[in-house]
Amino acid sequence: MDTAAPLAPRPLYEEVAERLRQRIYNRELAPGDWVDELKIAEQLGISRTPLREALKVLAAEGLVTMKLRRGAYVTEVSERDLADVYHLLALLESDAVAVVAERASPDQVAALQALHTELEAAARPGQVNRERFFAINERFHMQVLAIADNRWRDQVVADLRKVMKLHRHNSLLKQGRIDESLAEHRAVMAAIAARDPQAARAQMQAHFDNGLEAAT
């Protein structure tokens, strides 16, 4: 007989944090915007206590900035901040893809190739779907990390990517950036398929270098 205690429901503040996180990513709350606690609490039908706990979570992630006696503001990421985030992501994800090129099973490589095929479809000339392209792109990167299998690296990358998302639309709207990004993904996949860790590392580094240039 299973006597394990039932799983506890997700705390309300975590649900609120996720709602606010998506509003920030969708630009409903833009960088620099003041977070109106009274208005949001009323919209969500909650007290300000779970909202304030949610804001602490988002502050720890770097998505909001708490200002003394002024409340919370959606973080405005400077060019220096963005460069630092991309630098760390390039180091961590380049290392991860080198591990993938060396150790991934044929099934794991096939799964990455399937995601890349979806990415190609989302960028088909005349039918470009930017939001879908972004979503698949993130799945691809997360799959690389999952295959490389280092939970400490995953945790750091997850936090850095939350900050990077504050500027993701800027990079996508640059003329030709989607085509460039797709070509970079092809090069990464080719290096993985060739089982060439150093080439995979170099191609992922180039991918982030070009992404930073497009985002600034």
PDB file of C-alpha atoms in Angstrom:
ATOM      1  CA  MET A   1       0.000   0.000   0.000  1.00  0.00           C
ATOM      2  CA  ASP A   2       1.311   3.453  -0.948  1.00  0.00           C
ATOM      3  CA  THR A   3       1.475   5.542   2.208  1.00  0.00           C
ATOM      4  CA  ALA A   4       3.368   8.454   0.697  1.00  0.00           C
ATOM      5  CA  ALA A   5       1.972  11.876   1.513  1.00  0.00           C
ATOM      6  CA  PRO A   6       0.031  13.519  -1.316  1.00  0.00           C
ATOM      7  CA  LEU A   7       1.884  16.099  -3.398  1.00  0.00           C
ATOM      8  CA  ALA A   8       1.413  19.617  -2.156  1.00  0.00           C
ATOM      9  CA  PRO A   9      -0.258  22.028  -4.578  1.00  0.00           C
ATOM     10  CA  ARG A  10       1.953  24.629  -6.223  1.00  0.00           C
ATOM     11  CA  PRO A  11       2.225  27.722  -3.998  1.00  0.00           C
ATOM     12  CA  LEU A  12       0.119  30.637  -5.208  1.00  0.00           C
ATOM     13  CA  TYR A  13       3.100  32.970  -5.454  1.00  0.00           C
ATOM     14  CA  GLU A  14       4.754  30.615  -7.964  1.00  0.00           C
ATOM     15  CA  GLU A  15       1.655  30.726 -10.170  1.00  0.00           C
ATOM     16  CA  VAL A  16       1.648  34.510  -9.905  1.00  0.00           C
ATOM     17  CA  ALA A  17       5.353  34.675 -10.736  1.00  0.00           C
ATOM     18  CA  GLU A  18       4.764  32.632 -13.886  1.00  0.00           C
ATOM     19  CA  ARG A  19       1.858  34.888 -14.950  1.00  0.00           C
ATOM     20  CA  LEU A  20       4.028  37.981 -14.512  1.00  0.00           C
ATOM     21  CA  ARG A  21       6.977  36.305 -16.222  1.00  0.00           C
ATOM     22  CA  GLN A  22       4.859  35.697 -19.328  1.00  0.00           C
ATOM     23  CA  ARG A  23       3.550  39.273 -19.287  1.00  0.00           C
ATOM     24  CA  ILE A  24       7.143  40.488 -19.273  1.00  0.00           C
ATOM     25  CA  TYR A  25       8.174  38.170 -22.109  1.00  0.00           C
ATOM     26  CA  ASN A  26       5.125  39.223 -24.133  1.00  0.00           C
ATOM     27  CA  ARG A  27       5.881  42.931 -23.557  1.00  0.00           C
ATOM     28  CA  GLU A  28       2.614  43.492 -21.709  1.00  0.00           C
ATOM     29  CA  LEU A  29       5.028  44.748 -19.069  1.00  0.00           C
ATOM     30  CA  ALA A  30       7.925  46.341 -20.940  1.00  0.00           C
ATOM     31  CA  PRO A  31      11.451  47.080 -19.693  1.00  0.00           C
ATOM     32  CA  GLY A  32      11.310  50.110 -17.426  1.00  0.00           C
ATOM     33  CA  ASP A  33       7.593  49.737 -16.626  1.00  0.00           C
ATOM     34  CA  TRP A  34       6.492  50.171 -13.027  1.00  0.00           C
ATOM     35  CA  VAL A  35       4.671  47.110 -11.661  1.00  0.00           C
ATOM     36  CA  ASP A  36       1.364  48.426 -10.303  1.00  0.00           C
ATOM     37  CA  GLU A  37       0.779  46.033  -7.399  1.00  0.00           C
ATOM     38  CA  LEU A  38      -2.756  47.181  -6.627  1.00  0.00           C
ATOM     39  CA  LYS A  39      -3.888  46.909 -10.236  1.00  0.00           C
ATOM     40  CA  ILE A  40      -2.310  43.502 -10.816  1.00  0.00           C
ATOM     41  CA  ALA A  41      -3.586  42.093  -7.526  1.00  0.00           C
ATOM     42  CA  GLU A  42      -7.086  43.197  -8.513  1.00  0.00           C
ATOM     43  CA  GLN A  43      -6.734  41.707 -12.012  1.00  0.00           C
ATOM     44  CA  LEU A  44      -5.613  38.364 -10.599  1.00  0.00           C
ATOM     45  CA  GLY A  45      -8.089  38.387  -7.726  1.00  0.00           C
ATOM     46  CA  ILE A  46      -5.400  37.956  -5.070  1.00  0.00           C
ATOM     47  CA  SER A  47      -4.020  39.840  -2.091  1.00  0.00           C
ATOM     48  CA  ARG A  48      -0.754  41.723  -2.346  1.00  0.00           C
ATOM     49  CA  THR A  49       1.089  39.175  -0.184  1.00  0.00           C
ATOM     50  CA  PRO A  50       1.511  36.421  -2.845  1.00  0.00           C
ATOM     51  CA  LEU A  51       2.153  39.143  -5.426  1.00  0.00           C
ATOM     52  CA  ARG A  52       5.032  40.526  -3.374  1.00  0.00           C
ATOM     53  CA  GLU A  53       6.446  37.031  -2.913  1.00  0.00           C
ATOM     54  CA  ALA A  54       6.221  36.541  -6.689  1.00  0.00           C
ATOM     55  CA  LEU A  55       8.067  39.814  -7.260  1.00  0.00           C
ATOM     56  CA  LYS A  56      10.877  38.593  -4.989  1.00  0.00           C
ATOM     57  CA  VAL A  57      11.207  35.518  -7.219  1.00  0.00           C
ATOM     58  CA  LEU A  58      11.342  37.654 -10.364  1.00  0.00           C
ATOM     59  CA  ALA A  59      13.863  39.990  -8.726  1.00  0.00           C
ATOM     60  CA  ALA A  60      16.104  37.008  -7.943  1.00  0.00           C
ATOM     61  CA  GLU A  61      15.850  35.993 -11.629  1.00  0.00           C
ATOM     62  CA  GLY A  62      16.788  39.499 -12.742  1.00  0.00           C
ATOM     63  CA  LEU A  63      13.472  40.177 -14.489  1.00  0.00           C
ATOM     64  CA  VAL A  64      12.357  42.924 -12.112  1.00  0.00           C
ATOM     65  CA  THR A  65      14.325  45.455 -10.095  1.00  0.00           C
ATOM     66  CA  MET A  66      13.192  46.537  -6.641  1.00  0.00           C
ATOM     67  CA  LYS A  67      13.682  50.246  -5.965  1.00  0.00           C
ATOM     68  CA  LEU A  68      13.600  51.630  -2.432  1.00  0.00           C
ATOM     69  CA  ARG A  69      10.233  53.227  -1.612  1.00  0.00           C
ATOM     70  CA  ARG A  70       9.257  53.058  -5.298  1.00  0.00           C
ATOM     71  CA  GLY A  71       8.345  49.415  -5.782  1.00  0.00           C
ATOM     72  CA  ALA A  72       9.190  46.986  -8.577  1.00  0.00           C
ATOM     73  CA  TYR A  73      10.130  47.838 -12.157  1.00  0.00           C
ATOM     74  CA  VAL A  74      10.679  45.561 -15.123  1.00  0.00           C
ATOM     75  CA  THR A  75      14.432  45.360 -15.531  1.00  0.00           C
ATOM     76  CA  GLU A  76      16.083  47.451 -18.224  1.00  0.00           C
ATOM     77  CA  VAL A  77      19.075  45.474 -19.446  1.00  0.00           C
ATOM     78  CA  SER A  78      22.064  47.566 -20.460  1.00  0.00           C
ATOM     79  CA  GLU A  79      24.343  46.643 -23.358  1.00  0.00           C
ATOM     80  CA  ARG A  80      26.969  45.631 -20.796  1.00  0.00           C
ATOM     81  CA  ASP A  81      24.459  43.378 -19.018  1.00  0.00           C
ATOM     82  CA  LEU A  82      23.450  41.780 -22.291  1.00  0.00           C
ATOM     83  CA  ALA A  83      27.057  41.236 -23.342  1.00  0.00           C
ATOM     84  CA  ASP A  84      27.802  39.576 -19.999  1.00  0.00           C
ATOM     85  CA  VAL A  85      24.762  37.287 -20.306  1.00  0.00           C
ATOM     86  CA  TYR A  86      25.630  36.242 -23.865  1.00  0.00           C
ATOM     87  CA  HIS A  87      29.259  35.664 -22.877  1.00  0.00           C
ATOM     88  CA  LEU A  88      28.292  33.243 -20.120  1.00  0.00           C
ATOM     89  CA  LEU A  89      25.656  31.495 -22.229  1.00  0.00           C
ATOM     90  CA  ALA A  90      28.189  31.032 -25.027  1.00  0.00           C
ATOM     91  CA  LEU A  91      30.675  29.422 -22.633  1.00  0.00           C
ATOM     92  CA  LEU A  92      28.118  27.118 -21.028  1.00  0.00           C
ATOM     93  CA  GLU A  93      26.213  26.075 -24.128  1.00  0.00           C
ATOM     94  CA  SER A  94      29.353  25.681 -26.254  1.00  0.00           C
ATOM     95  CA  ASP A  95      30.671  23.295 -23.635  1.00  0.00           C
ATOM     96  CA  ALA A  96      27.347  21.431 -23.603  1.00  0.00           C
ATOM     97  CA  VAL A  97      27.209  20.986 -27.377  1.00  0.00           C
ATOM     98  CA  ALA A  98      30.772  19.646 -27.397  1.00  0.00           C
ATOM     99  CA  VAL A  99      29.634  16.968 -24.942  1.00  0.00           C
ATOM    100  CA  VAL A 100      26.659  16.202 -27.188  1.00  0.00           C
ATOM    101  CA  ALA A 101      28.850  15.828 -30.286  1.00  0.00           C
ATOM    102  CA  GLU A 102      31.078  13.400 -28.413  1.00  0.00           C
ATOM    103  CA  ARG A 103      28.590  11.353 -26.400  1.00  0.00           C
ATOM    104  CA  ALA A 104      25.038  11.622 -27.768  1.00  0.00           C
ATOM    105  CA  SER A 105      23.332   8.410 -28.835  1.00  0.00           C
ATOM    106  CA  PRO A 106      22.016   8.069 -32.403  1.00  0.00           C
ATOM    107  CA  ASP A 107      18.472   8.492 -31.064  1.00  0.00           C
ATOM    108  CA  GLN A 108      19.440  11.707 -29.284  1.00  0.00           C
ATOM    109  CA  VAL A 109      21.059  13.099 -32.430  1.00  0.00           C
ATOM    110  CA  ALA A 110      17.926  12.157 -34.375  1.00  0.00           C
ATOM    111  CA  ALA A 111      15.774  14.031 -31.836  1.00  0.00           C
ATOM    112  CA  LEU A 112      17.895  17.152 -32.303  1.00  0.00           C
ATOM    113  CA  GLN A 113      17.660  16.783 -36.071  1.00  0.00           C
ATOM    114  CA  ALA A 114      13.871  16.564 -35.794  1.00  0.00           C
ATOM    115  CA  LEU A 115      13.802  19.839 -33.864  1.00  0.00           C
ATOM    116  CA  HIS A 116      16.079  21.434 -36.444  1.00  0.00           C
ATOM    117  CA  THR A 117      13.702  20.310 -39.208  1.00  0.00           C
ATOM    118  CA  GLU A 118      10.866  22.043 -37.340  1.00  0.00           C
ATOM    119  CA  LEU A 119      13.034  25.166 -37.112  1.00  0.00           C
ATOM    120  CA  GLU A 120      13.582  25.088 -40.877  1.00  0.00           C
ATOM    121  CA  ALA A 121       9.818  24.852 -41.414  1.00  0.00           C
ATOM    122  CA  ALA A 122       9.169  27.855 -39.140  1.00  0.00           C
ATOM    123  CA  ALA A 123      11.594  29.936 -41.222  1.00  0.00           C
ATOM    124  CA  ARG A 124      10.311  28.888 -44.649  1.00  0.00           C
ATOM    125  CA  PRO A 125      10.528  31.870 -47.054  1.00  0.00           C
ATOM    126  CA  GLY A 126       7.263  33.755 -47.222  1.00  0.00           C
ATOM    127  CA  GLN A 127       5.874  31.845 -44.239  1.00  0.00           C
ATOM    128  CA  VAL A 128       8.172  32.945 -41.419  1.00  0.00           C
ATOM    129  CA  ASN A 129       6.607  32.526 -37.981  1.00  0.00           C
ATOM    130  CA  ARG A 130       8.864  34.414 -35.555  1.00  0.00           C
ATOM    131  CA  GLU A 131       7.163  33.268 -32.361  1.00  0.00           C
ATOM    132  CA  ARG A 132       7.219  29.640 -33.471  1.00  0.00           C
ATOM    133  CA  PHE A 133      10.837  29.995 -34.560  1.00  0.00           C
ATOM    134  CA  PHE A 134      11.743  31.329 -31.113  1.00  0.00           C
ATOM    135  CA  ALA A 135       9.877  28.570 -29.301  1.00  0.00           C
ATOM    136  CA  ILE A 136      11.508  25.781 -31.348  1.00  0.00           C
ATOM    137  CA  ASN A 137      14.907  27.443 -31.094  1.00  0.00           C
ATOM    138  CA  GLU A 138      14.641  27.411 -27.307  1.00  0.00           C
ATOM    139  CA  ARG A 139      13.533  23.762 -27.326  1.00  0.00           C
ATOM    140  CA  PHE A 140      16.585  22.910 -29.412  1.00  0.00           C
ATOM    141  CA  HIS A 141      18.950  24.607 -26.983  1.00  0.00           C
ATOM    142  CA  MET A 142      17.221  23.016 -23.993  1.00  0.00           C
ATOM    143  CA  GLN A 143      17.496  19.594 -25.653  1.00  0.00           C
ATOM    144  CA  VAL A 144      21.230  20.081 -26.141  1.00  0.00           C
ATOM    145  CA  LEU A 145      21.540  20.850 -22.439  1.00  0.00           C
ATOM    146  CA  ALA A 146      19.378  17.872 -21.476  1.00  0.00           C
ATOM    147  CA  ILE A 147      21.567  15.502 -23.493  1.00  0.00           C
ATOM    148  CA  ALA A 148      24.747  16.992 -22.008  1.00  0.00           C
ATOM    149  CA  ASP A 149      23.182  16.278 -18.601  1.00  0.00           C
ATOM    150  CA  ASN A 150      24.697  18.659 -16.063  1.00  0.00           C
ATOM    151  CA  ARG A 151      21.991  19.952 -13.751  1.00  0.00           C
ATOM    152  CA  TRP A 152      24.179  22.741 -12.329  1.00  0.00           C
ATOM    153  CA  ARG A 153      24.874  24.101 -15.778  1.00  0.00           C
ATOM    154  CA  ASP A 154      21.170  23.776 -16.628  1.00  0.00           C
ATOM    155  CA  GLN A 155      20.195  25.839 -13.592  1.00  0.00           C
ATOM    156  CA  VAL A 156      22.567  28.681 -14.457  1.00  0.00           C
ATOM    157  CA  VAL A 157      21.558  28.680 -18.129  1.00  0.00           C
ATOM    158  CA  ALA A 158      17.853  28.783 -17.219  1.00  0.00           C
ATOM    159  CA  ASP A 159      18.352  31.968 -15.190  1.00  0.00           C
ATOM    160  CA  LEU A 160      20.518  33.607 -17.857  1.00  0.00           C
ATOM    161  CA  ARG A 161      18.025  32.806 -20.602  1.00  0.00           C
ATOM    162  CA  LYS A 162      15.260  34.542 -18.654  1.00  0.00           C
ATOM    163  CA  VAL A 163      17.238  37.768 -18.831  1.00  0.00           C
ATOM    164  CA  MET A 164      18.115  37.185 -22.493  1.00  0.00           C
ATOM    165  CA  LYS A 165      14.410  36.913 -23.329  1.00  0.00           C
ATOM    166  CA  LEU A 166      13.970  40.566 -22.377  1.00  0.00           C
ATOM    167  CA  HIS A 167      15.749  41.402 -25.650  1.00  0.00           C
ATOM    168  CA  ARG A 168      14.776  38.505 -27.860  1.00  0.00           C
ATOM    169  CA  HIS A 169      12.444  40.526 -30.091  1.00  0.00           C
ATOM    170  CA  ASN A 170      15.208  43.039 -30.812  1.00  0.00           C
ATOM    171  CA  SER A 171      17.429  40.345 -32.279  1.00  0.00           C
ATOM    172  CA  LEU A 172      14.673  38.728 -34.349  1.00  0.00           C
ATOM    173  CA  LEU A 173      13.605  41.942 -36.009  1.00  0.00           C
ATOM    174  CA  LYS A 174      17.058  42.615 -37.443  1.00  0.00           C
ATOM    175  CA  GLN A 175      16.874  42.178 -41.203  1.00  0.00           C
ATOM    176  CA  GLY A 176      18.078  38.725 -42.188  1.00  0.00           C
ATOM    177  CA  ARG A 177      18.751  37.531 -38.627  1.00  0.00           C
ATOM    178  CA  ILE A 178      16.382  34.546 -38.813  1.00  0.00           C
ATOM    179  CA  ASP A 179      18.138  33.262 -41.943  1.00  0.00           C
ATOM    180  CA  GLU A 180      21.525  33.780 -40.278  1.00  0.00           C
ATOM    181  CA  SER A 181      20.409  31.995 -37.120  1.00  0.00           C
ATOM    182  CA  LEU A 182      19.099  29.083 -39.159  1.00  0.00           C
ATOM    183  CA  ALA A 183      22.400  28.776 -41.021  1.00  0.00           C
ATOM    184  CA  GLU A 184      24.229  28.767 -37.690  1.00  0.00           C
ATOM    185  CA  HIS A 185      21.978  25.969 -36.442  1.00  0.00           C
ATOM    186  CA  ARG A 186      22.739  23.981 -39.597  1.00  0.00           C
ATOM    187  CA  ALA A 187      26.459  24.330 -38.863  1.00  0.00           C
ATOM    188  CA  VAL A 188      25.956  23.182 -35.266  1.00  0.00           C
ATOM    189  CA  MET A 189      23.959  20.161 -36.424  1.00  0.00           C
ATOM    190  CA  ALA A 190      26.581  19.292 -39.039  1.00  0.00           C
ATOM    191  CA  ALA A 191      29.296  19.305 -36.363  1.00  0.00           C
ATOM    192  CA  ILE A 192      27.185  17.123 -34.067  1.00  0.00           C
ATOM    193  CA  ALA A 193      26.465  14.681 -36.907  1.00  0.00           C
ATOM    194  CA  ALA A 194      30.188  14.563 -37.709  1.00  0.00           C
ATOM    195  CA  ARG A 195      30.943  13.816 -34.044  1.00  0.00           C
ATOM    196  CA  ASP A 196      33.336  16.766 -33.964  1.00  0.00           C
ATOM    197  CA  PRO A 197      33.280  18.318 -30.456  1.00  0.00           C
ATOM    198  CA  GLN A 198      35.652  21.172 -31.268  1.00  0.00           C
ATOM    199  CA  ALA A 199      33.731  22.195 -34.380  1.00  0.00           C
ATOM    200  CA  ALA A 200      30.445  22.000 -32.457  1.00  0.00           C
ATOM    201  CA  ARG A 201      31.916  24.196 -29.711  1.00  0.00           C
ATOM    202  CA  ALA A 202      33.174  26.752 -32.238  1.00  0.00           C
ATOM    203  CA  GLN A 203      29.876  26.870 -34.141  1.00  0.00           C
ATOM    204  CA  MET A 204      27.833  27.394 -30.975  1.00  0.00           C
ATOM    205  CA  GLN A 205      30.214  30.156 -29.882  1.00  0.00           C
ATOM    206  CA  ALA A 206      29.757  31.843 -33.266  1.00  0.00           C
ATOM    207  CA  HIS A 207      25.977  31.480 -32.926  1.00  0.00           C
ATOM    208  CA  PHE A 208      25.998  33.417 -29.644  1.00  0.00           C
ATOM    209  CA  ASP A 209      28.487  36.003 -30.913  1.00  0.00           C
ATOM    210  CA  ASN A 210      26.217  36.757 -33.874  1.00  0.00           C
ATOM    211  CA  GLY A 211      23.135  36.721 -31.648  1.00  0.00           C
ATOM    212  CA  LEU A 212      24.664  39.361 -29.402  1.00  0.00           C
ATOM    213  CA  GLU A 213      25.555  41.536 -32.377  1.00  0.00           C
ATOM    214  CA  ALA A 214      21.933  41.355 -33.579  1.00  0.00           C
ATOM    215  CA  ALA A 215      20.546  42.113 -30.117  1.00  0.00           C
ATOM    216  CA  THR A 216      22.534  45.305 -29.572  1.00  0.00           C
TER     217      THR A 216
END
